[in-house]
Amino acid sequence: FAGLFYLPRLFVYHADIEKSDQVGHERFCTMERRLYFGIMTPNAIITLLLGVGLVHMMGYSFTSPPFWLACKLALVALVLGYHLYCGA
């Protein structure tokens, strides 16, 4: 989750460098790519799989979840959407 806060900060730093600084541009591209694909995405996949397993283990149904679980799943969907938006 910390990556979701840090990646946009990297985008801001990347946007602030001068256009002539090719080394800085490549450095930020590498940092952003490693953070997103090397840390954030694998951990998001693991978190989603463990969450689905926990919901299944607790005996809840995704078709008619309790209200609190439906709210939590909606928030998870929003965070996942933000993750994908940052990757785009």
PDB file of N, CA and C in Angstrom:
ATOM      1  N   PHE A   1       0.825  -1.188   0.000  1.00  0.00           N
ATOM      2  CA  PHE A   1       0.000   0.000   0.000  1.00  0.00           C
ATOM      3  C   PHE A   1       0.870   1.252   0.000  1.00  0.00           C
ATOM      4  N   ALA A   2       2.037   1.185   0.599  1.00  0.00           N
ATOM      5  CA  ALA A   2       2.923   2.346   0.615  1.00  0.00           C
ATOM      6  C   ALA A   2       3.344   2.728  -0.802  1.00  0.00           C
ATOM      7  N   GLY A   3       3.433   1.742  -1.686  1.00  0.00           N
ATOM      8  CA  GLY A   3       3.785   2.022  -3.067  1.00  0.00           C
ATOM      9  C   GLY A   3       2.759   2.901  -3.754  1.00  0.00           C
ATOM     10  N   LEU A   4       1.499   2.786  -3.353  1.00  0.00           N
ATOM     11  CA  LEU A   4       0.451   3.621  -3.941  1.00  0.00           C
ATOM     12  C   LEU A   4       0.623   5.089  -3.562  1.00  0.00           C
ATOM     13  N   PHE A   5       1.312   5.350  -2.456  1.00  0.00           N
ATOM     14  CA  PHE A   5       1.602   6.730  -2.077  1.00  0.00           C
ATOM     15  C   PHE A   5       2.930   7.199  -2.684  1.00  0.00           C
ATOM     16  N   TYR A   6       3.883   6.284  -2.800  1.00  0.00           N
ATOM     17  CA  TYR A   6       5.220   6.670  -3.247  1.00  0.00           C
ATOM     18  C   TYR A   6       5.308   6.807  -4.767  1.00  0.00           C
ATOM     19  N   LEU A   7       4.601   5.976  -5.512  1.00  0.00           N
ATOM     20  CA  LEU A   7       4.678   6.033  -6.972  1.00  0.00           C
ATOM     21  C   LEU A   7       4.237   7.393  -7.528  1.00  0.00           C
ATOM     22  N   PRO A   8       3.128   7.970  -7.091  1.00  0.00           N
ATOM     23  CA  PRO A   8       2.790   9.312  -7.589  1.00  0.00           C
ATOM     24  C   PRO A   8       3.836  10.365  -7.207  1.00  0.00           C
ATOM     25  N   ARG A   9       4.479  10.173  -6.065  1.00  0.00           N
ATOM     26  CA  ARG A   9       5.540  11.105  -5.680  1.00  0.00           C
ATOM     27  C   ARG A   9       6.716  10.988  -6.649  1.00  0.00           C
ATOM     28  N   LEU A  10       7.031   9.767  -7.062  1.00  0.00           N
ATOM     29  CA  LEU A  10       8.067   9.581  -8.071  1.00  0.00           C
ATOM     30  C   LEU A  10       7.676  10.250  -9.386  1.00  0.00           C
ATOM     31  N   PHE A  11       6.384  10.175  -9.734  1.00  0.00           N
ATOM     32  CA  PHE A  11       5.922  10.837 -10.949  1.00  0.00           C
ATOM     33  C   PHE A  11       6.163  12.348 -10.873  1.00  0.00           C
ATOM     34  N   VAL A  12       5.918  12.929  -9.700  1.00  0.00           N
ATOM     35  CA  VAL A  12       6.127  14.368  -9.522  1.00  0.00           C
ATOM     36  C   VAL A  12       7.608  14.702  -9.647  1.00  0.00           C
ATOM     37  N   TYR A  13       8.459  13.916  -8.983  1.00  0.00           N
ATOM     38  CA  TYR A  13       9.905  14.145  -9.103  1.00  0.00           C
ATOM     39  C   TYR A  13      10.350  14.008 -10.555  1.00  0.00           C
ATOM     40  N   HIS A  14       9.800  13.022 -11.242  1.00  0.00           N
ATOM     41  CA  HIS A  14      10.150  12.781 -12.648  1.00  0.00           C
ATOM     42  C   HIS A  14       9.735  13.968 -13.516  1.00  0.00           C
ATOM     43  N   ALA A  15       8.576  14.513 -13.242  1.00  0.00           N
ATOM     44  CA  ALA A  15       8.091  15.645 -14.031  1.00  0.00           C
ATOM     45  C   ALA A  15       8.892  16.916 -13.759  1.00  0.00           C
ATOM     46  N   ASP A  16       9.534  17.001 -12.586  1.00  0.00           N
ATOM     47  CA  ASP A  16      10.273  18.200 -12.213  1.00  0.00           C
ATOM     48  C   ASP A  16      11.686  18.268 -12.790  1.00  0.00           C
ATOM     49  N   ILE A  17      12.196  17.159 -13.314  1.00  0.00           N
ATOM     50  CA  ILE A  17      13.561  17.216 -13.849  1.00  0.00           C
ATOM     51  C   ILE A  17      13.559  17.909 -15.205  1.00  0.00           C
ATOM     52  N   GLU A  18      14.710  18.435 -15.569  1.00  0.00           N
ATOM     53  CA  GLU A  18      14.820  19.132 -16.854  1.00  0.00           C
ATOM     54  C   GLU A  18      14.762  18.138 -18.009  1.00  0.00           C
ATOM     55  N   LYS A  19      14.240  18.578 -19.117  1.00  0.00           N
ATOM     56  CA  LYS A  19      14.100  17.705 -20.284  1.00  0.00           C
ATOM     57  C   LYS A  19      15.449  17.267 -20.845  1.00  0.00           C
ATOM     58  N   SER A  20      16.488  18.043 -20.597  1.00  0.00           N
ATOM     59  CA  SER A  20      17.807  17.693 -21.121  1.00  0.00           C
ATOM     60  C   SER A  20      18.524  16.656 -20.257  1.00  0.00           C
ATOM     61  N   ASP A  21      17.992  16.359 -19.075  1.00  0.00           N
ATOM     62  CA  ASP A  21      18.627  15.408 -18.155  1.00  0.00           C
ATOM     63  C   ASP A  21      18.200  13.982 -18.513  1.00  0.00           C
ATOM     64  N   GLN A  22      18.871  13.388 -19.491  1.00  0.00           N
ATOM     65  CA  GLN A  22      18.521  12.048 -19.966  1.00  0.00           C
ATOM     66  C   GLN A  22      18.806  10.992 -18.901  1.00  0.00           C
ATOM     67  N   VAL A  23      19.899  11.164 -18.153  1.00  0.00           N
ATOM     68  CA  VAL A  23      20.252  10.196 -17.108  1.00  0.00           C
ATOM     69  C   VAL A  23      19.195  10.202 -16.013  1.00  0.00           C
ATOM     70  N   GLY A  24      18.743  11.390 -15.618  1.00  0.00           N
ATOM     71  CA  GLY A  24      17.689  11.488 -14.604  1.00  0.00           C
ATOM     72  C   GLY A  24      16.388  10.870 -15.089  1.00  0.00           C
ATOM     73  N   HIS A  25      16.064  11.112 -16.355  1.00  0.00           N
ATOM     74  CA  HIS A  25      14.847  10.531 -16.927  1.00  0.00           C
ATOM     75  C   HIS A  25      14.903   9.007 -16.893  1.00  0.00           C
ATOM     76  N   GLU A  26      16.015   8.441 -17.296  1.00  0.00           N
ATOM     77  CA  GLU A  26      16.156   6.980 -17.287  1.00  0.00           C
ATOM     78  C   GLU A  26      16.130   6.432 -15.861  1.00  0.00           C
ATOM     79  N   ARG A  27      16.729   7.152 -14.923  1.00  0.00           N
ATOM     80  CA  ARG A  27      16.736   6.719 -13.527  1.00  0.00           C
ATOM     81  C   ARG A  27      15.315   6.654 -12.978  1.00  0.00           C
ATOM     82  N   PHE A  28      14.533   7.694 -13.217  1.00  0.00           N
ATOM     83  CA  PHE A  28      13.161   7.700 -12.715  1.00  0.00           C
ATOM     84  C   PHE A  28      12.303   6.647 -13.408  1.00  0.00           C
ATOM     85  N   CYS A  29      12.506   6.454 -14.703  1.00  0.00           N
ATOM     86  CA  CYS A  29      11.764   5.396 -15.402  1.00  0.00           C
ATOM     87  C   CYS A  29      12.066   4.029 -14.789  1.00  0.00           C
ATOM     88  N   THR A  30      13.330   3.789 -14.487  1.00  0.00           N
ATOM     89  CA  THR A  30      13.722   2.521 -13.874  1.00  0.00           C
ATOM     90  C   THR A  30      13.123   2.385 -12.484  1.00  0.00           C
ATOM     91  N   MET A  31      13.182   3.452 -11.695  1.00  0.00           N
ATOM     92  CA  MET A  31      12.617   3.395 -10.338  1.00  0.00           C
ATOM     93  C   MET A  31      11.115   3.141 -10.373  1.00  0.00           C
ATOM     94  N   GLU A  32      10.416   3.832 -11.264  1.00  0.00           N
ATOM     95  CA  GLU A  32       8.964   3.666 -11.362  1.00  0.00           C
ATOM     96  C   GLU A  32       8.599   2.259 -11.825  1.00  0.00           C
ATOM     97  N   ARG A  33       9.324   1.763 -12.816  1.00  0.00           N
ATOM     98  CA  ARG A  33       9.052   0.422 -13.341  1.00  0.00           C
ATOM     99  C   ARG A  33       9.319  -0.649 -12.277  1.00  0.00           C
ATOM    100  N   ARG A  34      10.434  -0.532 -11.569  1.00  0.00           N
ATOM    101  CA  ARG A  34      10.766  -1.521 -10.536  1.00  0.00           C
ATOM    102  C   ARG A  34       9.768  -1.483  -9.388  1.00  0.00           C
ATOM    103  N   LEU A  35       9.356  -0.293  -8.999  1.00  0.00           N
ATOM    104  CA  LEU A  35       8.381  -0.177  -7.923  1.00  0.00           C
ATOM    105  C   LEU A  35       7.049  -0.792  -8.337  1.00  0.00           C
ATOM    106  N   TYR A  36       6.587  -0.439  -9.529  1.00  0.00           N
ATOM    107  CA  TYR A  36       5.262  -0.910  -9.959  1.00  0.00           C
ATOM    108  C   TYR A  36       5.248  -2.410 -10.265  1.00  0.00           C
ATOM    109  N   PHE A  37       6.181  -2.844 -11.117  1.00  0.00           N
ATOM    110  CA  PHE A  37       6.154  -4.241 -11.552  1.00  0.00           C
ATOM    111  C   PHE A  37       6.902  -5.183 -10.617  1.00  0.00           C
ATOM    112  N   GLY A  38       7.870  -4.685  -9.874  1.00  0.00           N
ATOM    113  CA  GLY A  38       8.665  -5.547  -9.019  1.00  0.00           C
ATOM    114  C   GLY A  38       8.159  -5.668  -7.605  1.00  0.00           C
ATOM    115  N   ILE A  39       7.472  -4.626  -7.115  1.00  0.00           N
ATOM    116  CA  ILE A  39       7.028  -4.632  -5.724  1.00  0.00           C
ATOM    117  C   ILE A  39       5.508  -4.558  -5.614  1.00  0.00           C
ATOM    118  N   MET A  40       4.920  -3.535  -6.245  1.00  0.00           N
ATOM    119  CA  MET A  40       3.496  -3.286  -6.041  1.00  0.00           C
ATOM    120  C   MET A  40       2.596  -4.360  -6.645  1.00  0.00           C
ATOM    121  N   THR A  41       2.815  -4.704  -7.909  1.00  0.00           N
ATOM    122  CA  THR A  41       1.923  -5.653  -8.572  1.00  0.00           C
ATOM    123  C   THR A  41       1.997  -7.060  -7.974  1.00  0.00           C
ATOM    124  N   PRO A  42       3.188  -7.620  -7.733  1.00  0.00           N
ATOM    125  CA  PRO A  42       3.200  -8.947  -7.099  1.00  0.00           C
ATOM    126  C   PRO A  42       2.533  -8.959  -5.722  1.00  0.00           C
ATOM    127  N   ASN A  43       2.767  -7.911  -4.939  1.00  0.00           N
ATOM    128  CA  ASN A  43       2.142  -7.856  -3.620  1.00  0.00           C
ATOM    129  C   ASN A  43       0.636  -7.648  -3.707  1.00  0.00           C
ATOM    130  N   ALA A  44       0.168  -6.911  -4.702  1.00  0.00           N
ATOM    131  CA  ALA A  44      -1.270  -6.748  -4.888  1.00  0.00           C
ATOM    132  C   ALA A  44      -1.920  -8.078  -5.254  1.00  0.00           C
ATOM    133  N   ILE A  45      -1.266  -8.847  -6.100  1.00  0.00           N
ATOM    134  CA  ILE A  45      -1.796 -10.154  -6.490  1.00  0.00           C
ATOM    135  C   ILE A  45      -1.861 -11.090  -5.278  1.00  0.00           C
ATOM    136  N   ILE A  46      -0.794 -11.112  -4.495  1.00  0.00           N
ATOM    137  CA  ILE A  46      -0.767 -11.962  -3.296  1.00  0.00           C
ATOM    138  C   ILE A  46      -1.864 -11.543  -2.328  1.00  0.00           C
ATOM    139  N   THR A  47      -2.028 -10.235  -2.128  1.00  0.00           N
ATOM    140  CA  THR A  47      -3.051  -9.735  -1.215  1.00  0.00           C
ATOM    141  C   THR A  47      -4.448 -10.116  -1.690  1.00  0.00           C
ATOM    142  N   LEU A  48      -4.707  -9.979  -2.992  1.00  0.00           N
ATOM    143  CA  LEU A  48      -6.026 -10.341  -3.518  1.00  0.00           C
ATOM    144  C   LEU A  48      -6.290 -11.835  -3.367  1.00  0.00           C
ATOM    145  N   LEU A  49      -5.295 -12.655  -3.653  1.00  0.00           N
ATOM    146  CA  LEU A  49      -5.475 -14.107  -3.516  1.00  0.00           C
ATOM    147  C   LEU A  49      -5.721 -14.509  -2.067  1.00  0.00           C
ATOM    148  N   LEU A  50      -4.962 -13.936  -1.152  1.00  0.00           N
ATOM    149  CA  LEU A  50      -5.172 -14.246   0.269  1.00  0.00           C
ATOM    150  C   LEU A  50      -6.526 -13.744   0.756  1.00  0.00           C
ATOM    151  N   GLY A  51      -6.955 -12.594   0.256  1.00  0.00           N
ATOM    152  CA  GLY A  51      -8.271 -12.071   0.637  1.00  0.00           C
ATOM    153  C   GLY A  51      -9.406 -12.945   0.132  1.00  0.00           C
ATOM    154  N   VAL A  52      -9.296 -13.404  -1.103  1.00  0.00           N
ATOM    155  CA  VAL A  52     -10.315 -14.314  -1.644  1.00  0.00           C
ATOM    156  C   VAL A  52     -10.324 -15.615  -0.850  1.00  0.00           C
ATOM    157  N   GLY A  53      -9.147 -16.107  -0.524  1.00  0.00           N
ATOM    158  CA  GLY A  53      -9.068 -17.330   0.281  1.00  0.00           C
ATOM    159  C   GLY A  53      -9.672 -17.151   1.653  1.00  0.00           C
ATOM    160  N   LEU A  54      -9.439 -16.005   2.276  1.00  0.00           N
ATOM    161  CA  LEU A  54      -9.999 -15.746   3.597  1.00  0.00           C
ATOM    162  C   LEU A  54     -11.519 -15.641   3.546  1.00  0.00           C
ATOM    163  N   VAL A  55     -12.037 -14.948   2.539  1.00  0.00           N
ATOM    164  CA  VAL A  55     -13.498 -14.843   2.394  1.00  0.00           C
ATOM    165  C   VAL A  55     -14.095 -16.225   2.179  1.00  0.00           C
ATOM    166  N   HIS A  56     -13.451 -17.023   1.351  1.00  0.00           N
ATOM    167  CA  HIS A  56     -13.935 -18.378   1.101  1.00  0.00           C
ATOM    168  C   HIS A  56     -13.853 -19.233   2.368  1.00  0.00           C
ATOM    169  N   MET A  57     -12.769 -19.108   3.094  1.00  0.00           N
ATOM    170  CA  MET A  57     -12.579 -19.893   4.308  1.00  0.00           C
ATOM    171  C   MET A  57     -13.600 -19.519   5.389  1.00  0.00           C
ATOM    172  N   MET A  58     -13.990 -18.249   5.435  1.00  0.00           N
ATOM    173  CA  MET A  58     -14.967 -17.805   6.423  1.00  0.00           C
ATOM    174  C   MET A  58     -16.387 -18.200   6.039  1.00  0.00           C
ATOM    175  N   GLY A  59     -16.567 -18.674   4.816  1.00  0.00           N
ATOM    176  CA  GLY A  59     -17.871 -19.165   4.398  1.00  0.00           C
ATOM    177  C   GLY A  59     -18.783 -18.117   3.803  1.00  0.00           C
ATOM    178  N   TYR A  60     -18.257 -16.948   3.489  1.00  0.00           N
ATOM    179  CA  TYR A  60     -19.084 -15.908   2.883  1.00  0.00           C
ATOM    180  C   TYR A  60     -19.195 -16.141   1.388  1.00  0.00           C
ATOM    181  N   SER A  61     -20.262 -15.637   0.826  1.00  0.00           N
ATOM    182  CA  SER A  61     -20.495 -15.753  -0.607  1.00  0.00           C
ATOM    183  C   SER A  61     -20.253 -14.394  -1.259  1.00  0.00           C
ATOM    184  N   PHE A  62     -19.613 -14.414  -2.427  1.00  0.00           N
ATOM    185  CA  PHE A  62     -19.401 -13.166  -3.147  1.00  0.00           C
ATOM    186  C   PHE A  62     -20.680 -12.687  -3.830  1.00  0.00           C
ATOM    187  N   THR A  63     -21.655 -13.577  -3.998  1.00  0.00           N
ATOM    188  CA  THR A  63     -22.896 -13.176  -4.663  1.00  0.00           C
ATOM    189  C   THR A  63     -23.821 -12.414  -3.721  1.00  0.00           C
ATOM    190  N   SER A  64     -23.806 -12.738  -2.431  1.00  0.00           N
ATOM    191  CA  SER A  64     -24.632 -12.012  -1.462  1.00  0.00           C
ATOM    192  C   SER A  64     -23.844 -11.832  -0.160  1.00  0.00           C
ATOM    193  N   PRO A  65     -22.832 -10.956  -0.193  1.00  0.00           N
ATOM    194  CA  PRO A  65     -22.017 -10.769   1.008  1.00  0.00           C
ATOM    195  C   PRO A  65     -22.744  -9.907   2.036  1.00  0.00           C
ATOM    196  N   PRO A  66     -22.342  -9.992   3.300  1.00  0.00           N
ATOM    197  CA  PRO A  66     -22.890  -9.067   4.298  1.00  0.00           C
ATOM    198  C   PRO A  66     -22.518  -7.627   3.927  1.00  0.00           C
ATOM    199  N   PHE A  67     -23.226  -6.678   4.513  1.00  0.00           N
ATOM    200  CA  PHE A  67     -23.032  -5.267   4.154  1.00  0.00           C
ATOM    201  C   PHE A  67     -21.591  -4.823   4.364  1.00  0.00           C
ATOM    202  N   TRP A  68     -20.997  -5.183   5.495  1.00  0.00           N
ATOM    203  CA  TRP A  68     -19.630  -4.744   5.777  1.00  0.00           C
ATOM    204  C   TRP A  68     -18.643  -5.311   4.763  1.00  0.00           C
ATOM    205  N   LEU A  69     -18.884  -6.543   4.333  1.00  0.00           N
ATOM    206  CA  LEU A  69     -17.986  -7.154   3.357  1.00  0.00           C
ATOM    207  C   LEU A  69     -18.171  -6.511   1.978  1.00  0.00           C
ATOM    208  N   ALA A  70     -19.400  -6.163   1.652  1.00  0.00           N
ATOM    209  CA  ALA A  70     -19.651  -5.482   0.381  1.00  0.00           C
ATOM    210  C   ALA A  70     -18.963  -4.119   0.358  1.00  0.00           C
ATOM    211  N   CYS A  71     -18.992  -3.397   1.483  1.00  0.00           N
ATOM    212  CA  CYS A  71     -18.301  -2.106   1.571  1.00  0.00           C
ATOM    213  C   CYS A  71     -16.798  -2.298   1.434  1.00  0.00           C
ATOM    214  N   LYS A  72     -16.276  -3.311   2.094  1.00  0.00           N
ATOM    215  CA  LYS A  72     -14.838  -3.566   2.032  1.00  0.00           C
ATOM    216  C   LYS A  72     -14.416  -3.964   0.620  1.00  0.00           C
ATOM    217  N   LEU A  73     -15.214  -4.783  -0.037  1.00  0.00           N
ATOM    218  CA  LEU A  73     -14.904  -5.177  -1.413  1.00  0.00           C
ATOM    219  C   LEU A  73     -14.967  -3.985  -2.364  1.00  0.00           C
ATOM    220  N   ALA A  74     -15.880  -3.053  -2.106  1.00  0.00           N
ATOM    221  CA  ALA A  74     -15.952  -1.844  -2.920  1.00  0.00           C
ATOM    222  C   ALA A  74     -14.690  -1.004  -2.742  1.00  0.00           C
ATOM    223  N   LEU A  75     -14.205  -0.897  -1.511  1.00  0.00           N
ATOM    224  CA  LEU A  75     -12.962  -0.155  -1.269  1.00  0.00           C
ATOM    225  C   LEU A  75     -11.768  -0.857  -1.903  1.00  0.00           C
ATOM    226  N   VAL A  76     -11.748  -2.170  -1.845  1.00  0.00           N
ATOM    227  CA  VAL A  76     -10.672  -2.922  -2.493  1.00  0.00           C
ATOM    228  C   VAL A  76     -10.703  -2.686  -4.002  1.00  0.00           C
ATOM    229  N   ALA A  77     -11.890  -2.649  -4.583  1.00  0.00           N
ATOM    230  CA  ALA A  77     -12.017  -2.385  -6.018  1.00  0.00           C
ATOM    231  C   ALA A  77     -11.516  -0.983  -6.360  1.00  0.00           C
ATOM    232  N   LEU A  78     -11.808   0.001  -5.506  1.00  0.00           N
ATOM    233  CA  LEU A  78     -11.315   1.362  -5.735  1.00  0.00           C
ATOM    234  C   LEU A  78      -9.793   1.416  -5.667  1.00  0.00           C
ATOM    235  N   VAL A  79      -9.211   0.748  -4.672  1.00  0.00           N
ATOM    236  CA  VAL A  79      -7.752   0.743  -4.540  1.00  0.00           C
ATOM    237  C   VAL A  79      -7.117   0.016  -5.723  1.00  0.00           C
ATOM    238  N   LEU A  80      -7.727  -1.073  -6.162  1.00  0.00           N
ATOM    239  CA  LEU A  80      -7.215  -1.798  -7.320  1.00  0.00           C
ATOM    240  C   LEU A  80      -7.302  -0.934  -8.583  1.00  0.00           C
ATOM    241  N   GLY A  81      -8.386  -0.201  -8.721  1.00  0.00           N
ATOM    242  CA  GLY A  81      -8.519   0.723  -9.844  1.00  0.00           C
ATOM    243  C   GLY A  81      -7.463   1.805  -9.820  1.00  0.00           C
ATOM    244  N   TYR A  82      -7.169   2.329  -8.624  1.00  0.00           N
ATOM    245  CA  TYR A  82      -6.121   3.340  -8.489  1.00  0.00           C
ATOM    246  C   TYR A  82      -4.762   2.753  -8.818  1.00  0.00           C
ATOM    247  N   HIS A  83      -4.526   1.515  -8.412  1.00  0.00           N
ATOM    248  CA  HIS A  83      -3.267   0.818  -8.736  1.00  0.00           C
ATOM    249  C   HIS A  83      -3.102   0.710 -10.252  1.00  0.00           C
ATOM    250  N   LEU A  84      -4.157   0.298 -10.933  1.00  0.00           N
ATOM    251  CA  LEU A  84      -4.098   0.171 -12.385  1.00  0.00           C
ATOM    252  C   LEU A  84      -3.948   1.529 -13.068  1.00  0.00           C
ATOM    253  N   TYR A  85      -4.602   2.553 -12.508  1.00  0.00           N
ATOM    254  CA  TYR A  85      -4.478   3.904 -13.055  1.00  0.00           C
ATOM    255  C   TYR A  85      -3.043   4.410 -12.934  1.00  0.00           C
ATOM    256  N   CYS A  86      -2.411   4.158 -11.797  1.00  0.00           N
ATOM    257  CA  CYS A  86      -1.006   4.560 -11.623  1.00  0.00           C
ATOM    258  C   CYS A  86      -0.105   3.815 -12.606  1.00  0.00           C
ATOM    259  N   GLY A  87      -0.440   2.575 -12.908  1.00  0.00           N
ATOM    260  CA  GLY A  87       0.366   1.807 -13.847  1.00  0.00           C
ATOM    261  C   GLY A  87       0.209   2.273 -15.268  1.00  0.00           C
ATOM    262  N   ALA A  88      -0.943   2.858 -15.573  1.00  0.00           N
ATOM    263  CA  ALA A  88      -1.172   3.347 -16.936  1.00  0.00           C
ATOM    264  C   ALA A  88      -0.437   4.646 -17.134  1.00  0.00           C
TER     265      ALA A  88
END
